[in-house]
């Protein structure tokens, strides 16, 4: 029986994992309620009135007329009157962007549609996103899938040389130009002819059910009541009317131009394409679609009580029956890296099984300057223009003339002219582009931003520095060389503020996404926002809930990993992140976003806590003393057999370390550590001309760290070691971080070393533990890992199995935990219940004076952790066992 | 335009270098990485950590090579370097018997604390100095066989057997079965399936 209980049977891993998160969040919510009074009184703003637009006969003419109009007056006024294709697409994506739709479903839907109608989905066969296009049946198969190629931050249709910053722009383009497709894509009539935002919203509400409504092709507004899924959406619409859609919408955040990154090579890649210019008015909040989804969230909330928002449904929007089966495979592709970090053990899949390995993200291994320049290779709207121009000139291999133009501060006016030219060429819809040189062009495309000035407006974004600290930027030679950051004079700022919505789009898709997630994390109307905000305030208010700095950092890392998984699976990011970010990059973008949402607000708290742990344990003093001791050693004493950095270089290095301290992002910190290491290598190699391996480098690094005499570095290294994305630990950053940790350990134990020749066994154990922890963590994070939470299953004859996550401090006794359980599970006869530990095949009753958290920690520290569970039950209750599939949180109480 | 792109999976394989100081650990790797230098490969900041991608069957193996400091005082840091390694290259100097003794210590430590199924390769470096050899090739070879390790004598200076050393390692890394790949598309769990002793190519 015990064996059935603990056997990890997690085939439906997505489901159980999701529920785990769910359980965790609801428990956090409960804890939070007990601590904090929450105010849910939302102000209900009047609904934003939909924009009135003139009806167009068809999309093409709408589009052309649209652009012609703007070409004439080159202002925003004429654009405001209409809804662009991109807007229509963005707002109705729940209808056509159906990533989890099966081949069969897609075929079924499209067969009833006229040629040109399309869906975008993820083909399970190809493991790629595809445009499923309804063809003219006379000429062959009725439906064809056109795969979408994703490379770094770009999307393109396979076989075409035109790339786009996101899926929406790609689809919008193919609505007006067929390029490699047999003909242009066609929007369903209801979307194409919608006159107002409200019309579009109504259509979007229908989601996949839209296609089953016979009227979806007519010009009438859909009358959905006849259809089951449509009636759902009607209910939703009604609910929506009760709650104003704008209430939970974060205010459009405007930024001053100085906040924008306008450097030529390190940002500003999403140029405003005149074709879709008007779209950008709504960006930032992603227009109506975000509004809609948020409304849905808040409308389901109980207004009298204060529950945390329930998690929205997972992304799969297809029928429930399909969902269950398709979820693991359909979701996994997004989560490849997530999987390796979080899902491994939960699946109970033998790691020896040959498993497909996703190609690595190449930039992770690159040196810094290269990363920066590659990042900039984002293709954006202007690519369309490029392509159009190229097609007109019928010179596919066109030289990047614009790129080589010396006038980098092209005036807006001349840009405008270029745009106009691009627009006029739109009549030539059929483009063939064979070259892929657009990358180069885009990389150095000049920016229409005003006079150059000093300053690093984007420092925060770029380096993960706390924004409230006034710091000088870390000197980065490679960047300085080819980028100039523009900052507008103060006087101009006011004027530009008006159009900051437009400037928002100068950000790379990555930055926009990070920003969107960061905004979402502050919105307590969302489940995600609640999760993050509750965690942050919980951490800040409960300083004593960790037994060590390490313990604290681990908890944070696990939280980050879990929230990331949640975000990938949930539907709260709407439109889904995959429609903006290529699959390969999704995880790294999420990681960045998590740093911003979680580490940024917690940074000073973490620092203070780490320091106080160090001081109270006495290791601070020991470190200081040893640093003094080692600092007096000559390089030779430390085994250094190469030229050592002089005081000038040491000062430079100290400066880099000081900058490192200001950053919250562990990745950015590691980048600076790499720069320090590079500098050390340079000094060593310059004087001898030979290459140095670890035999020489590690002693030198030890020497340098001692010379810098910065005891704070110890916690810096700890911070990076514990919080860095686990997927980066094997790379160069991981290597030098390991070396820095090793060097620091050597310094810390220097006196002992002199006596005992080698590092203390304690350090050695610590290293072993770190190894195990960080390796294990990649496989087995679960709610159990949250250091101060204890998941306890409750077994009762009548109600079966339930489980709760309780807050249990490290020194809480089993007796205390039992009391807590009795309270939480509402047990009438607590004297008849006690706490058991189920491990592997066995179960044992825990004595009242034992410490469950200590037991948990002990089990976790074993080399081969067996699954284990704490169960609160009657001692003799042997006739009920937990079904194996109900473990890991599937049996929840609510 | 339907393009059936053939995607060659790149597998990142962490390789740890162990051995006494001065036996030529980093020289071997520098030689390996620098010969047939491919300018497309992003350079690393220094020689302690190097990478190189080599084809193996239908796959590409990207070696992430972690050098360790051979001095005794750094010995206790080694677990951090060999953790998660798919392979370990233990280098000794054929002209220094001591370095061969150290090698045996490393083998023992890896067996006890190293990753399960780690591919162990023994490299006797400086075989260009055969006339002052202290470790007979036969002895080393037999030892390697006894522990099922790869064995090869190299000369980093003359670029002898360096490429071969890494080829041998590559072949010991189990391939990703294409059938498995199809069946388990949904279960991409790790980027680096732990190696076993199955041979591929």
mmCIF file of C-alpha atoms in Angstrom, chain B residues 5-201:
data_model
loop_
_atom_site.group_PDB
_atom_site.id
_atom_site.type_symbol
_atom_site.label_atom_id
_atom_site.label_comp_id
_atom_site.label_asym_id
_atom_site.label_seq_id
_atom_site.Cartn_x
_atom_site.Cartn_y
_atom_site.Cartn_z
ATOM 1 C CA UNK B 5 14.575 21.007 -43.120
ATOM 2 C CA UNK B 6 17.033 18.475 -41.827
ATOM 3 C CA UNK B 7 17.820 19.609 -38.373
ATOM 4 C CA UNK B 8 21.054 18.343 -36.980
ATOM 5 C CA UNK B 9 20.681 18.211 -33.288
ATOM 6 C CA UNK B 10 23.464 19.901 -31.405
ATOM 7 C CA UNK B 11 24.204 18.235 -28.127
ATOM 8 C CA UNK B 12 26.172 20.059 -25.542
ATOM 9 C CA UNK B 13 28.506 17.749 -23.732
ATOM 10 C CA UNK B 14 30.389 18.873 -20.716
ATOM 11 C CA UNK B 15 33.878 17.430 -20.597
ATOM 12 C CA UNK B 16 36.088 17.789 -17.577
ATOM 13 C CA UNK B 17 39.882 17.769 -17.723
ATOM 14 C CA UNK B 18 41.705 16.284 -14.773
ATOM 15 C CA UNK B 19 45.344 15.584 -14.047
ATOM 16 C CA UNK B 20 48.459 16.875 -12.376
ATOM 17 C CA UNK B 21 49.632 20.354 -13.052
ATOM 18 C CA UNK B 22 52.065 20.525 -15.934
ATOM 19 C CA UNK B 23 50.982 17.361 -17.750
ATOM 20 C CA UNK B 24 49.573 19.385 -20.624
ATOM 21 C CA UNK B 25 45.835 19.313 -20.000
ATOM 22 C CA UNK B 26 45.175 22.651 -21.538
ATOM 23 C CA UNK B 27 47.725 22.129 -24.303
ATOM 24 C CA UNK B 28 45.772 19.154 -25.534
ATOM 25 C CA UNK B 29 42.531 21.082 -25.567
ATOM 26 C CA UNK B 30 44.076 24.156 -27.135
ATOM 27 C CA UNK B 31 45.426 21.935 -29.867
ATOM 28 C CA UNK B 32 42.070 20.275 -30.307
ATOM 29 C CA UNK B 33 40.193 23.546 -30.489
ATOM 30 C CA UNK B 34 42.653 25.502 -32.541
ATOM 31 C CA UNK B 35 43.404 22.978 -35.247
ATOM 32 C CA UNK B 36 40.987 23.377 -38.103
ATOM 33 C CA UNK B 37 40.044 26.612 -36.483
ATOM 34 C CA UNK B 38 36.586 27.578 -37.491
ATOM 35 C CA UNK B 39 35.987 31.270 -37.406
ATOM 36 C CA UNK B 40 32.296 30.745 -37.031
ATOM 37 C CA UNK B 41 32.787 29.312 -33.629
ATOM 38 C CA UNK B 42 32.427 31.946 -31.016
ATOM 39 C CA UNK B 43 35.665 32.283 -29.147
ATOM 40 C CA UNK B 44 35.814 31.897 -25.431
ATOM 41 C CA UNK B 45 37.531 34.380 -23.196
ATOM 42 C CA UNK B 46 40.398 32.113 -22.202
ATOM 43 C CA UNK B 47 41.892 28.668 -22.440
ATOM 44 C CA UNK B 48 40.454 27.284 -19.211
ATOM 45 C CA UNK B 49 37.076 26.926 -20.810
ATOM 46 C CA UNK B 50 36.939 26.027 -24.461
ATOM 47 C CA UNK B 51 34.293 24.723 -26.776
ATOM 48 C CA UNK B 52 34.372 22.842 -30.010
ATOM 49 C CA UNK B 53 31.655 21.274 -32.103
ATOM 50 C CA UNK B 54 32.342 18.068 -33.971
ATOM 51 C CA UNK B 55 30.021 15.930 -36.058
ATOM 52 C CA UNK B 56 29.262 12.450 -34.828
ATOM 53 C CA UNK B 57 27.011 10.356 -37.002
ATOM 54 C CA UNK B 58 23.858 12.323 -37.540
ATOM 55 C CA UNK B 59 24.548 14.585 -34.609
ATOM 56 C CA UNK B 60 26.751 17.456 -33.702
ATOM 57 C CA UNK B 61 28.571 17.234 -30.427
ATOM 58 C CA UNK B 62 29.462 20.485 -28.825
ATOM 59 C CA UNK B 63 32.128 19.884 -26.252
ATOM 60 C CA UNK B 64 32.145 22.306 -23.359
ATOM 61 C CA UNK B 65 35.582 21.658 -21.981
ATOM 62 C CA UNK B 66 36.202 22.478 -18.337
ATOM 63 C CA UNK B 67 39.822 22.604 -17.349
ATOM 64 C CA UNK B 68 40.746 22.134 -13.705
ATOM 65 C CA UNK B 69 43.721 23.317 -11.739
ATOM 66 C CA UNK B 70 45.960 20.350 -11.091
ATOM 67 C CA UNK B 71 47.595 21.592 -7.906
ATOM 68 C CA UNK B 72 46.814 19.596 -4.839
ATOM 69 C CA UNK B 73 45.352 22.574 -3.034
ATOM 70 C CA UNK B 74 42.592 22.831 -5.620
ATOM 71 C CA UNK B 75 41.793 19.179 -5.491
ATOM 72 C CA UNK B 76 38.757 19.656 -3.287
ATOM 73 C CA UNK B 77 37.169 21.951 -5.831
ATOM 74 C CA UNK B 78 37.121 19.242 -8.480
ATOM 75 C CA UNK B 79 33.574 18.005 -7.755
ATOM 76 C CA UNK B 80 32.228 21.320 -8.899
ATOM 77 C CA UNK B 81 34.005 20.903 -12.167
ATOM 78 C CA UNK B 82 33.186 17.309 -12.949
ATOM 79 C CA UNK B 83 29.578 17.400 -11.845
ATOM 80 C CA UNK B 84 27.255 16.935 -14.768
ATOM 81 C CA UNK B 85 30.090 15.963 -17.062
ATOM 82 C CA UNK B 86 29.380 13.550 -19.854
ATOM 83 C CA UNK B 87 33.054 12.686 -20.045
ATOM 84 C CA UNK B 88 36.262 13.188 -18.134
ATOM 85 C CA UNK B 89 39.666 13.297 -19.749
ATOM 86 C CA UNK B 90 42.336 12.373 -17.244
ATOM 87 C CA UNK B 91 45.743 13.379 -18.500
ATOM 88 C CA UNK B 92 49.104 12.138 -17.314
ATOM 89 C CA UNK B 93 52.635 12.784 -18.506
ATOM 90 C CA UNK B 94 54.313 9.649 -19.840
ATOM 91 C CA UNK B 95 57.611 10.988 -18.561
ATOM 92 C CA UNK B 96 56.345 11.389 -14.985
ATOM 93 C CA UNK B 97 55.343 8.329 -13.036
ATOM 94 C CA UNK B 98 53.855 10.503 -10.295
ATOM 95 C CA UNK B 99 51.338 11.924 -12.699
ATOM 96 C CA UNK B 100 50.157 8.412 -13.482
ATOM 97 C CA UNK B 101 49.641 7.765 -9.776
ATOM 98 C CA UNK B 102 47.590 10.945 -9.547
ATOM 99 C CA UNK B 103 45.548 9.706 -12.472
ATOM 100 C CA UNK B 104 44.639 6.583 -10.552
ATOM 101 C CA UNK B 105 43.439 8.738 -7.684
ATOM 102 C CA UNK B 106 41.215 10.661 -10.049
ATOM 103 C CA UNK B 107 39.766 7.486 -11.469
ATOM 104 C CA UNK B 108 38.937 6.329 -7.983
ATOM 105 C CA UNK B 109 37.338 9.627 -7.058
ATOM 106 C CA UNK B 110 35.247 9.679 -10.224
ATOM 107 C CA UNK B 111 34.016 6.154 -9.570
ATOM 108 C CA UNK B 112 32.983 7.183 -6.100
ATOM 109 C CA UNK B 113 31.674 10.669 -6.561
ATOM 110 C CA UNK B 114 31.492 11.331 -10.275
ATOM 111 C CA UNK B 115 28.399 11.269 -12.428
ATOM 112 C CA UNK B 116 27.043 7.853 -13.180
ATOM 113 C CA UNK B 117 28.006 6.587 -16.617
ATOM 114 C CA UNK B 118 30.634 9.247 -17.114
ATOM 115 C CA UNK B 119 32.873 8.387 -20.050
ATOM 116 C CA UNK B 120 36.443 8.225 -18.794
ATOM 117 C CA UNK B 121 39.304 8.802 -21.199
ATOM 118 C CA UNK B 122 42.925 8.385 -20.231
ATOM 119 C CA UNK B 123 45.419 10.408 -22.204
ATOM 120 C CA UNK B 124 49.158 9.837 -21.860
ATOM 121 C CA UNK B 125 50.548 13.105 -23.073
ATOM 122 C CA UNK B 126 54.019 14.052 -24.304
ATOM 123 C CA UNK B 127 54.520 10.864 -26.265
ATOM 124 C CA UNK B 128 56.976 12.822 -28.378
ATOM 125 C CA UNK B 129 59.340 12.398 -25.424
ATOM 126 C CA UNK B 130 59.438 8.618 -25.689
ATOM 127 C CA UNK B 131 63.100 8.417 -24.774
ATOM 128 C CA UNK B 132 62.542 9.659 -21.253
ATOM 129 C CA UNK B 133 59.343 7.720 -20.750
ATOM 130 C CA UNK B 134 58.571 6.582 -17.218
ATOM 131 C CA UNK B 135 55.139 5.048 -17.776
ATOM 132 C CA UNK B 136 55.145 2.080 -20.138
ATOM 133 C CA UNK B 137 52.366 2.223 -22.675
ATOM 134 C CA UNK B 138 51.418 -1.397 -22.010
ATOM 135 C CA UNK B 139 50.895 -0.787 -18.327
ATOM 136 C CA UNK B 140 48.740 2.257 -18.896
ATOM 137 C CA UNK B 141 46.732 0.522 -21.564
ATOM 138 C CA UNK B 142 46.039 -2.473 -19.377
ATOM 139 C CA UNK B 143 45.013 -0.233 -16.558
ATOM 140 C CA UNK B 144 42.621 1.628 -18.819
ATOM 141 C CA UNK B 145 41.109 -1.614 -20.031
ATOM 142 C CA UNK B 146 40.625 -2.772 -16.467
ATOM 143 C CA UNK B 147 38.427 0.207 -15.781
ATOM 144 C CA UNK B 148 36.776 0.237 -19.220
ATOM 145 C CA UNK B 149 38.252 3.598 -20.027
ATOM 146 C CA UNK B 150 39.330 5.011 -23.362
ATOM 147 C CA UNK B 151 43.099 4.997 -23.702
ATOM 148 C CA UNK B 152 45.292 6.953 -26.042
ATOM 149 C CA UNK B 153 48.775 8.444 -26.014
ATOM 150 C CA UNK B 154 48.943 11.959 -27.340
ATOM 151 C CA UNK B 155 51.358 14.681 -28.170
ATOM 152 C CA UNK B 156 49.854 18.088 -27.876
ATOM 153 C CA UNK B 157 53.081 19.563 -29.198
ATOM 154 C CA UNK B 158 53.045 17.514 -32.405
ATOM 155 C CA UNK B 159 49.265 17.319 -32.673
ATOM 156 C CA UNK B 160 49.334 13.549 -32.445
ATOM 157 C CA UNK B 161 46.124 11.721 -31.538
ATOM 158 C CA UNK B 162 44.433 14.817 -30.158
ATOM 159 C CA UNK B 163 41.591 14.718 -32.641
ATOM 160 C CA UNK B 164 41.334 10.960 -32.144
ATOM 161 C CA UNK B 165 40.975 11.331 -28.399
ATOM 162 C CA UNK B 166 37.836 13.403 -28.794
ATOM 163 C CA UNK B 167 36.515 11.234 -31.588
ATOM 164 C CA UNK B 168 36.752 8.257 -29.289
ATOM 165 C CA UNK B 169 34.818 10.154 -26.652
ATOM 166 C CA UNK B 170 32.187 11.177 -29.178
ATOM 167 C CA UNK B 171 31.654 7.585 -30.168
ATOM 168 C CA UNK B 172 31.075 6.548 -26.604
ATOM 169 C CA UNK B 173 28.278 9.020 -26.195
ATOM 170 C CA UNK B 174 25.046 7.180 -26.954
ATOM 171 C CA UNK B 175 23.278 8.594 -29.976
ATOM 172 C CA UNK B 176 19.808 9.933 -29.905
ATOM 173 C CA UNK B 177 17.841 7.200 -31.507
ATOM 174 C CA UNK B 178 15.824 8.783 -34.295
ATOM 175 C CA UNK B 179 12.928 6.498 -33.544
ATOM 176 C CA UNK B 180 12.969 7.519 -29.962
ATOM 177 C CA UNK B 181 13.168 11.037 -31.128
ATOM 178 C CA UNK B 182 9.898 10.719 -32.964
ATOM 179 C CA UNK B 183 8.126 8.855 -30.242
ATOM 180 C CA UNK B 184 9.201 11.178 -27.544
ATOM 181 C CA UNK B 185 8.871 14.480 -29.209
ATOM 182 C CA UNK B 186 6.749 15.548 -26.323
ATOM 183 C CA UNK B 187 9.193 14.528 -23.693
ATOM 184 C CA UNK B 188 12.210 16.595 -24.283
ATOM 185 C CA UNK B 189 13.446 16.504 -20.806
ATOM 186 C CA UNK B 190 17.111 17.128 -20.869
ATOM 187 C CA UNK B 191 19.465 18.702 -23.216
ATOM 188 C CA UNK B 192 22.106 16.245 -22.204
ATOM 189 C CA UNK B 193 20.995 12.719 -21.761
ATOM 190 C CA UNK B 194 23.570 11.108 -19.548
ATOM 191 C CA UNK B 195 26.001 9.060 -21.549
ATOM 192 C CA UNK B 196 26.192 5.330 -21.274
ATOM 193 C CA UNK B 197 28.660 2.895 -22.651
ATOM 194 C CA UNK B 198 26.692 2.146 -25.763
ATOM 195 C CA UNK B 199 28.722 2.738 -28.858
ATOM 196 C CA UNK B 200 27.397 4.642 -31.748
ATOM 197 C CA UNK B 201 29.083 5.589 -34.961
#
